[in-house]
Amino acid sequence: MNLLRLINGRKATAPVARERLQILLAHERGLRGQPDLLELLRAEILAAVQRHVDIDQDKIVIRMERGPQVSTLEVDIEVPNGAHKSLAAVG
Amino acid sequence: MAKVLVVTSGKGGVGKTTSTAALGAALAQMGQRVVVIDFDVGLRNLDLVLGAERRVVFDLINVVQGVAKLQQALIRDKRLENLWLLPASQTRDKDALTDEGISRVIAELRTKFDWILCDSPAGIERGAMLAMRYADEAVIVTNPEVSSVRDSDRIIGMLDSKTVKAERGEFVAKHILITRYDAGRASRGEMLGIEDILEILATPLLGIIPESQDVLRASNVGSPVTLHNADSPPARAYIDAVNRLLGETIAMTVPTERKSFMSRLLGRRAA
C-alpha cells in the first residue's frame, strides 16, 4: 500500500470499495425475504409514542448506523410538557 | 437439449445488450442454433446492436398476445444463418408481457434452438423478472464498480428464489461476466480486482471482458464485436467465455491488444 502510494502518489481506493461492499452485502443478504428489523423497530417505536403524545414530526431525529457486528438505532424525540393526549382520544 | 440463458445485471449500462449480442453471435459462429430475445419493452436496443433495426415487423408482445406467429416475428441475422432475433416491442406497455405468454414462447423456442439468450432489462421489475423466470443458466454482467457489484448480488438472490428452477428446488447455473475491466487500474488499486468481485459475489467467473474501444466501434455499425473484429481483445474474451459455456476448460486471461512487430518497434499504439 505504501509502495503503491509512492509510485502512484494516490491512495489505493479499491480496498475501501471492497470493504464497504462486504459490510453492506452482509446486511442485505441477511434481510432478504424478511422485513428490515431496524425499519420495523423505528416504525413501531414511533407508533407507540404517538399513541400517547402528539409529536411534532420536525422534532424527531432518527439515526441508523449499520456496522459489521452491531447496528444502532437512535431515536431522539422531543416531548413537550403537557403534550399528553387525552385518554379518550387514545381509546 | 435447448438451454435458456438470461443475461442480467440489475444495474443499467453495464453491457447486457452488448454481451448478449456478442455471446449469441459467438455461439452461432460455432455452429449452435441461437435465438436472442430482447425483454426490454419500450427501450429495445438489441435490434440496433445487431444491425437489424430496420427489419423489425413483429415483436415479442405480438407473439405473446397471439397477434403474430413466432416464425413471423423471428429475424434471421444477415451474416450468421444460425442467429435469430426476437425483438422487444418499442411502443406497447410492458404489462402486456405475461408469465403464461412467455412460458409458451420459450417452450416453443426450445424445440427450434440450441440456445435461447434472454437480454434482460435493467432493474428488478416485471421485464427483468420474466427474462430470468425460465432460465437454466444466468450470465450476470458486472462492472468492477461498487454499485454494479451490489446490484449483481441482489440479482443473484433473485435467481436463487424467483426462477422456475429455484421454485422446483433446482439451481440456475450462474456465471459472472466482468466487463469494462482495466487490468492496469486494478493493479494500481484504483479498481476492484477480479478476486475481490468473485469473493464478494461467491459465484464462478465466466470471463473478463477488457475495457476497449472495439466495443463501441462494433455497436456503431450494428455488428456484434465477435463478428466485427474477432481478433480484438473483447471479442477474444467473449469467444473464450462461450467456449466455457460449452463446457471447455480455458485458462482465464484478460486478452490484450496484439501488437505487430513494427508497431512495437515504433512504440505506436495498435489502432
Short mmCIF file of C-alpha atoms in Angstrom, two decimals:
data_model
loop_
_atom_site.label_atom_id
_atom_site.label_comp_id
_atom_site.label_asym_id
_atom_site.label_seq_id
_atom_site.Cartn_x
_atom_site.Cartn_y
_atom_site.Cartn_z
CA MET A 1 0.00 0.00 0.00
CA ASN A 2 2.79 2.42 0.94
CA LEU A 3 4.71 1.37 -2.09
CA LEU A 4 1.66 1.88 -4.24
CA ARG A 5 1.20 5.31 -2.78
CA LEU A 6 4.80 6.19 -3.52
CA ILE A 7 4.54 5.12 -7.14
CA ASN A 8 1.10 6.41 -7.66
CA GLY A 9 1.04 9.49 -5.49
CA ARG A 10 -2.51 8.46 -4.53
CA LYS A 11 -4.09 6.13 -2.05
CA ALA A 12 -5.46 2.90 -3.48
CA THR A 13 -9.27 3.14 -3.25
CA ALA A 14 -10.18 -0.39 -4.35
CA PRO A 15 -9.65 -1.86 -0.84
CA VAL A 16 -12.12 0.72 0.51
CA ALA A 17 -14.66 -0.31 -2.14
CA ARG A 18 -14.16 -3.94 -1.24
CA GLU A 19 -14.66 -3.39 2.49
CA ARG A 20 -17.73 -1.20 2.03
CA LEU A 21 -19.32 -3.81 -0.22
CA GLN A 22 -18.59 -6.65 2.18
CA ILE A 23 -20.27 -4.85 5.08
CA LEU A 24 -23.25 -3.70 3.03
CA LEU A 25 -23.92 -7.05 1.35
CA ALA A 26 -23.64 -8.98 4.61
CA HIS A 27 -26.59 -6.85 5.77
CA GLU A 28 -28.62 -7.00 2.61
CA ARG A 29 -28.29 -10.77 2.35
CA GLY A 30 -29.48 -11.15 5.94
CA LEU A 31 -32.54 -9.07 5.20
CA ARG A 32 -33.57 -10.86 2.01
CA GLY A 33 -37.12 -12.08 2.20
CA GLN A 34 -37.79 -10.55 5.59
CA PRO A 35 -38.58 -7.04 6.75
CA ASP A 36 -35.71 -4.83 7.84
CA LEU A 37 -35.55 -5.13 11.65
CA LEU A 38 -34.23 -1.60 12.14
CA GLU A 39 -37.00 -0.18 9.96
CA LEU A 40 -39.60 -2.22 11.86
CA LEU A 41 -38.33 -1.04 15.24
CA ARG A 42 -38.31 2.57 14.10
CA ALA A 43 -41.90 2.37 12.86
CA GLU A 44 -43.19 0.59 15.97
CA ILE A 45 -41.40 2.86 18.43
CA LEU A 46 -42.82 5.95 16.73
CA ALA A 47 -46.31 4.42 16.64
CA ALA A 48 -46.10 3.58 20.35
CA VAL A 49 -45.06 7.09 21.29
CA GLN A 50 -47.66 8.66 19.00
CA ARG A 51 -50.44 6.79 20.73
CA HIS A 52 -49.74 8.85 23.83
CA VAL A 53 -48.17 12.06 22.68
CA ASP A 54 -48.74 14.44 19.80
CA ILE A 55 -45.32 14.66 18.30
CA ASP A 56 -44.11 17.37 16.01
CA GLN A 57 -42.60 15.45 13.07
CA ASP A 58 -39.82 18.03 12.88
CA LYS A 59 -38.77 17.24 16.43
CA ILE A 60 -37.90 13.65 15.76
CA VAL A 61 -34.33 12.74 14.98
CA ILE A 62 -33.59 9.22 13.87
CA ARG A 63 -30.14 7.90 13.15
CA MET A 64 -29.25 4.44 11.95
CA GLU A 65 -25.75 3.13 11.77
CA ARG A 66 -25.14 -0.26 10.24
CA GLY A 67 -21.89 -1.87 11.27
CA PRO A 68 -20.34 -5.25 10.57
CA GLN A 69 -21.14 -6.71 14.00
CA VAL A 70 -23.61 -4.31 15.61
CA SER A 71 -26.12 -1.81 14.30
CA THR A 72 -27.55 1.06 16.29
CA LEU A 73 -30.90 2.80 16.09
CA GLU A 74 -31.03 6.14 17.82
CA VAL A 75 -34.47 7.72 18.23
CA ASP A 76 -34.47 11.17 19.73
CA ILE A 77 -37.98 12.53 20.36
CA GLU A 78 -38.62 15.87 21.90
CA VAL A 79 -41.74 15.59 24.08
CA PRO A 80 -43.22 18.96 25.06
CA ASN A 81 -44.53 19.20 28.61
CA GLY A 82 -48.30 18.77 28.73
CA ALA A 83 -48.43 17.09 25.35
CA HIS A 84 -50.31 14.05 26.65
CA LYS A 85 -53.21 13.02 24.53
CA SER A 86 -56.44 12.70 26.50
CA LEU A 87 -57.30 9.16 27.47
CA ALA A 88 -60.49 9.40 25.43
CA ALA A 89 -58.52 10.17 22.32
CA VAL A 90 -56.20 7.27 22.98
CA GLY A 91 -59.21 4.97 23.19
CA MET B 1 -31.37 -30.15 -25.30
CA ALA B 2 -32.02 -26.42 -25.55
CA LYS B 3 -30.62 -24.11 -22.91
CA VAL B 4 -32.24 -20.90 -21.77
CA LEU B 5 -29.65 -18.37 -20.66
CA VAL B 6 -30.53 -14.99 -19.16
CA VAL B 7 -28.08 -12.10 -19.45
CA THR B 8 -28.83 -9.89 -16.48
CA SER B 9 -27.24 -7.42 -14.04
CA GLY B 10 -29.72 -5.31 -12.10
CA LYS B 11 -27.77 -2.16 -12.91
CA GLY B 12 -28.16 -0.50 -16.28
CA GLY B 13 -25.40 0.39 -18.69
CA VAL B 14 -23.01 -2.39 -17.68
CA GLY B 15 -23.12 -4.18 -21.04
CA LYS B 16 -26.03 -6.65 -21.01
CA THR B 17 -27.12 -5.97 -24.58
CA THR B 18 -23.56 -5.80 -25.93
CA SER B 19 -22.79 -9.08 -24.17
CA THR B 20 -25.99 -10.79 -25.35
CA ALA B 21 -25.14 -9.85 -28.95
CA ALA B 22 -21.50 -10.91 -28.62
CA LEU B 23 -22.23 -14.21 -26.85
CA GLY B 24 -25.13 -15.03 -29.19
CA ALA B 25 -23.05 -14.32 -32.29
CA ALA B 26 -20.07 -16.31 -30.97
CA LEU B 27 -22.32 -19.30 -30.22
CA ALA B 28 -23.80 -19.07 -33.72
CA GLN B 29 -20.32 -18.79 -35.23
CA MET B 30 -19.55 -22.11 -33.53
CA GLY B 31 -22.48 -23.75 -35.25
CA GLN B 32 -25.05 -23.56 -32.45
CA ARG B 33 -28.59 -22.56 -33.33
CA VAL B 34 -29.21 -19.38 -31.34
CA VAL B 35 -32.09 -17.00 -30.70
CA VAL B 36 -31.59 -13.79 -28.74
CA ILE B 37 -34.71 -12.26 -27.15
CA ASP B 38 -34.95 -8.62 -26.14
CA PHE B 39 -37.04 -8.29 -22.96
CA ASP B 40 -36.60 -4.53 -22.67
CA VAL B 41 -40.10 -3.46 -23.69
CA GLY B 42 -40.21 0.22 -24.61
CA LEU B 43 -36.43 0.56 -24.68
CA ARG B 44 -35.39 -2.10 -27.15
CA ASN B 45 -31.81 -1.96 -28.35
CA LEU B 46 -30.69 -5.47 -29.17
CA ASP B 47 -32.02 -4.95 -32.73
CA LEU B 48 -29.79 -1.88 -33.08
CA VAL B 49 -26.66 -3.54 -31.70
CA LEU B 50 -27.25 -6.46 -34.09
CA GLY B 51 -27.89 -4.16 -37.05
CA ALA B 52 -31.45 -5.44 -37.58
CA GLU B 53 -33.32 -2.27 -36.52
CA ARG B 54 -34.87 -1.71 -39.93
CA ARG B 55 -36.14 -5.25 -40.27
CA VAL B 56 -38.41 -5.41 -37.21
CA VAL B 57 -42.02 -6.11 -38.16
CA PHE B 58 -43.48 -8.06 -35.25
CA ASP B 59 -42.19 -8.35 -31.72
CA LEU B 60 -42.28 -10.43 -28.55
CA ILE B 61 -45.53 -8.90 -27.32
CA ASN B 62 -47.25 -9.56 -30.66
CA VAL B 63 -46.29 -13.21 -30.27
CA VAL B 64 -47.32 -13.35 -26.60
CA GLN B 65 -50.70 -11.87 -27.48
CA GLY B 66 -51.16 -14.16 -30.46
CA VAL B 67 -51.21 -11.30 -32.99
CA ALA B 68 -48.23 -12.79 -34.80
CA LYS B 69 -46.80 -16.26 -35.10
CA LEU B 70 -43.33 -16.89 -33.74
CA GLN B 71 -41.94 -17.50 -37.24
CA GLN B 72 -43.23 -14.10 -38.36
CA ALA B 73 -41.50 -12.25 -35.54
CA LEU B 74 -38.13 -14.01 -35.66
CA ILE B 75 -35.50 -12.09 -37.65
CA ARG B 76 -32.63 -14.03 -39.14
CA ASP B 77 -29.20 -12.38 -38.99
CA LYS B 78 -27.87 -11.44 -42.44
CA ARG B 79 -24.33 -12.59 -41.65
CA LEU B 80 -24.89 -15.63 -39.43
CA GLU B 81 -27.55 -18.03 -40.62
CA ASN B 82 -27.75 -19.68 -37.18
CA LEU B 83 -28.52 -16.45 -35.34
CA TRP B 84 -32.06 -15.17 -34.87
CA LEU B 85 -33.53 -12.20 -33.04
CA LEU B 86 -36.88 -11.88 -31.29
CA PRO B 87 -37.19 -8.13 -30.75
CA ALA B 88 -38.95 -6.31 -27.93
CA SER B 89 -41.89 -4.02 -28.55
CA GLN B 90 -40.93 -0.37 -28.66
CA THR B 91 -44.41 1.03 -28.19
CA ARG B 92 -46.55 -1.26 -26.10
CA ASP B 93 -46.96 -1.29 -22.37
CA LYS B 94 -44.65 -3.73 -20.63
CA ASP B 95 -47.62 -5.09 -18.66
CA ALA B 96 -48.57 -6.87 -21.87
CA LEU B 97 -45.85 -9.41 -21.08
CA THR B 98 -47.43 -12.23 -19.13
CA ASP B 99 -45.81 -15.12 -17.34
CA GLU B 100 -48.04 -17.58 -19.18
CA GLY B 101 -47.29 -15.99 -22.57
CA ILE B 102 -43.51 -16.02 -22.03
CA SER B 103 -43.70 -19.61 -20.83
CA ARG B 104 -45.42 -20.56 -24.09
CA VAL B 105 -42.94 -18.67 -26.30
CA ILE B 106 -39.90 -20.14 -24.51
CA ALA B 107 -41.34 -23.66 -24.74
CA GLU B 108 -41.80 -23.25 -28.49
CA LEU B 109 -38.29 -21.80 -28.95
CA ARG B 110 -36.83 -24.75 -27.02
CA THR B 111 -37.97 -27.05 -29.82
CA LYS B 112 -36.20 -24.98 -32.50
CA PHE B 113 -32.93 -23.74 -31.00
CA ASP B 114 -29.89 -24.91 -29.02
CA TRP B 115 -29.54 -21.65 -27.11
CA ILE B 116 -32.17 -19.10 -26.08
CA LEU B 117 -30.47 -15.95 -24.81
CA CYS B 118 -32.73 -13.57 -22.87
CA ASP B 119 -31.45 -9.99 -22.76
CA SER B 120 -32.87 -8.63 -19.50
CA PRO B 121 -33.83 -5.00 -18.96
CA ALA B 122 -32.14 -3.19 -16.08
CA GLY B 123 -33.90 -3.11 -12.74
CA ILE B 124 -35.84 -5.75 -10.87
CA GLU B 125 -39.31 -5.11 -12.27
CA ARG B 126 -41.56 -7.27 -14.40
CA GLY B 127 -39.42 -7.39 -17.54
CA ALA B 128 -36.32 -8.40 -15.59
CA MET B 129 -38.25 -10.99 -13.58
CA LEU B 130 -39.75 -12.54 -16.72
CA ALA B 131 -36.39 -12.55 -18.53
CA MET B 132 -34.91 -14.73 -15.77
CA ARG B 133 -38.07 -16.72 -14.99
CA TYR B 134 -37.41 -19.74 -17.26
CA ALA B 135 -33.61 -19.63 -17.24
CA ASP B 136 -31.44 -22.72 -16.94
CA GLU B 137 -28.32 -20.59 -16.74
CA ALA B 138 -27.54 -16.97 -16.00
CA VAL B 139 -24.75 -14.64 -17.01
CA ILE B 140 -24.51 -11.79 -14.50
CA VAL B 141 -22.78 -8.87 -16.19
CA THR B 142 -20.78 -6.91 -13.64
CA ASN B 143 -18.53 -3.86 -13.86
CA PRO B 144 -15.66 -3.54 -11.36
CA GLU B 145 -17.53 -0.81 -9.52
CA VAL B 146 -19.41 -0.78 -6.20
CA SER B 147 -22.95 -0.10 -7.44
CA SER B 148 -22.73 -2.78 -10.12
CA VAL B 149 -21.42 -5.40 -7.67
CA ARG B 150 -24.17 -4.58 -5.18
CA ASP B 151 -26.87 -4.91 -7.85
CA SER B 152 -25.36 -8.18 -9.08
CA ASP B 153 -25.61 -9.55 -5.57
CA ARG B 154 -29.30 -8.63 -5.49
CA ILE B 155 -29.89 -10.30 -8.85
CA ILE B 156 -28.09 -13.45 -7.68
CA GLY B 157 -30.53 -13.58 -4.75
CA MET B 158 -33.44 -13.39 -7.18
CA LEU B 159 -32.05 -16.08 -9.46
CA ASP B 160 -31.92 -18.30 -6.39
CA SER B 161 -35.52 -17.61 -5.37
CA LYS B 162 -37.75 -16.26 -8.16
CA THR B 163 -36.98 -18.56 -11.07
CA VAL B 164 -38.95 -21.66 -12.02
CA LYS B 165 -35.84 -23.74 -11.36
CA ALA B 166 -35.46 -22.29 -7.86
CA GLU B 167 -39.12 -22.91 -7.11
CA ARG B 168 -38.64 -26.56 -8.05
CA GLY B 169 -35.69 -26.79 -5.67
CA GLU B 170 -33.17 -26.83 -8.52
CA PHE B 171 -30.46 -24.32 -9.29
CA VAL B 172 -29.92 -21.87 -12.10
CA ALA B 173 -26.24 -22.20 -13.11
CA LYS B 174 -24.83 -18.73 -12.50
CA HIS B 175 -21.76 -17.16 -14.11
CA ILE B 176 -20.17 -13.77 -13.55
CA LEU B 177 -19.05 -11.90 -16.65
CA ILE B 178 -16.86 -8.93 -15.74
CA THR B 179 -16.98 -6.21 -18.37
CA ARG B 180 -15.09 -2.93 -18.83
CA TYR B 181 -12.16 -4.31 -16.89
CA ASP B 182 -8.94 -2.31 -16.86
CA ALA B 183 -6.08 -4.52 -15.65
CA GLY B 184 -3.78 -1.53 -15.21
CA ARG B 185 -6.14 0.34 -12.93
CA ALA B 186 -6.90 -2.81 -10.95
CA SER B 187 -3.19 -3.46 -10.39
CA ARG B 188 -2.76 0.11 -9.17
CA GLY B 189 -5.53 -0.38 -6.64
CA GLU B 190 -7.84 2.04 -8.42
CA MET B 191 -10.40 -0.56 -9.47
CA LEU B 192 -11.86 -3.61 -7.77
CA GLY B 193 -9.87 -6.67 -8.81
CA ILE B 194 -11.25 -9.93 -10.19
CA GLU B 195 -10.54 -11.73 -6.91
CA ASP B 196 -12.38 -9.04 -4.92
CA ILE B 197 -15.50 -9.33 -7.07
CA LEU B 198 -15.56 -13.13 -7.08
CA GLU B 199 -15.04 -13.35 -3.34
CA ILE B 200 -17.82 -10.86 -2.66
CA LEU B 201 -20.31 -12.45 -5.07
CA ALA B 202 -19.24 -16.07 -4.38
CA THR B 203 -20.13 -17.05 -7.95
CA PRO B 204 -17.88 -18.60 -10.62
CA LEU B 205 -16.34 -16.47 -13.33
CA LEU B 206 -17.25 -16.93 -16.99
CA GLY B 207 -14.93 -14.34 -18.47
CA ILE B 208 -13.25 -10.96 -18.23
CA ILE B 209 -14.01 -8.50 -21.00
CA PRO B 210 -11.42 -5.74 -21.10
CA GLU B 211 -12.40 -2.10 -21.49
CA SER B 212 -11.96 -1.50 -25.20
CA GLN B 213 -12.79 0.93 -27.97
CA ASP B 214 -13.65 -2.01 -30.20
CA VAL B 215 -16.96 -2.46 -28.36
CA LEU B 216 -18.22 0.98 -29.38
CA ARG B 217 -16.85 0.60 -32.90
CA ALA B 218 -18.83 -2.61 -33.31
CA SER B 219 -22.11 -1.22 -31.93
CA ASN B 220 -21.72 1.90 -34.09
CA VAL B 221 -22.04 -0.27 -37.18
CA GLY B 222 -24.58 -2.72 -35.77
CA SER B 223 -22.33 -5.73 -35.55
CA PRO B 224 -21.61 -7.97 -32.54
CA VAL B 225 -18.00 -7.38 -31.51
CA THR B 226 -17.16 -11.07 -32.03
CA LEU B 227 -18.16 -10.69 -35.67
CA HIS B 228 -16.91 -7.17 -36.33
CA ASN B 229 -13.35 -7.77 -35.19
CA ALA B 230 -12.90 -11.34 -34.00
CA ASP B 231 -9.25 -10.73 -33.20
CA SER B 232 -9.86 -7.76 -30.89
CA PRO B 233 -9.33 -8.26 -27.13
CA PRO B 234 -13.05 -8.04 -26.19
CA ALA B 235 -14.01 -10.43 -29.00
CA ARG B 236 -11.42 -12.98 -27.90
CA ALA B 237 -12.66 -12.65 -24.31
CA TYR B 238 -16.27 -13.27 -25.42
CA ILE B 239 -15.21 -16.25 -27.54
CA ASP B 240 -13.35 -17.72 -24.54
CA ALA B 241 -16.47 -17.17 -22.42
CA VAL B 242 -18.62 -19.01 -24.97
CA ASN B 243 -16.22 -21.93 -25.09
CA ARG B 244 -16.51 -22.15 -21.30
CA LEU B 245 -20.32 -22.10 -21.62
CA LEU B 246 -19.95 -25.05 -24.00
CA GLY B 247 -18.04 -26.92 -21.33
CA GLU B 248 -14.43 -26.35 -22.34
CA THR B 249 -11.75 -25.52 -19.82
CA ILE B 250 -9.83 -22.45 -20.88
CA ALA B 251 -7.26 -20.57 -18.79
CA MET B 252 -8.70 -17.30 -17.51
CA THR B 253 -6.76 -14.44 -19.02
CA VAL B 254 -7.53 -10.84 -19.88
CA PRO B 255 -6.86 -10.59 -23.62
CA THR B 256 -4.73 -7.62 -24.63
CA GLU B 257 -4.05 -5.89 -27.90
CA ARG B 258 -1.89 -7.92 -30.26
CA LYS B 259 0.78 -5.54 -31.39
CA SER B 260 2.69 -6.10 -34.57
CA PHE B 261 6.45 -6.14 -34.51
CA MET B 262 6.65 -2.79 -36.29
CA SER B 263 4.22 -1.03 -34.00
CA ARG B 264 6.12 -2.37 -31.00
CA LEU B 265 9.34 -1.14 -32.51
CA LEU B 266 7.95 2.28 -33.21
CA GLY B 267 6.12 2.39 -29.88
CA ARG B 268 2.85 3.10 -31.62
CA ARG B 269 -0.48 2.04 -30.28
CA ALA B 270 -2.24 -0.52 -32.37
CA ALA B 271 -5.31 1.07 -33.89
#
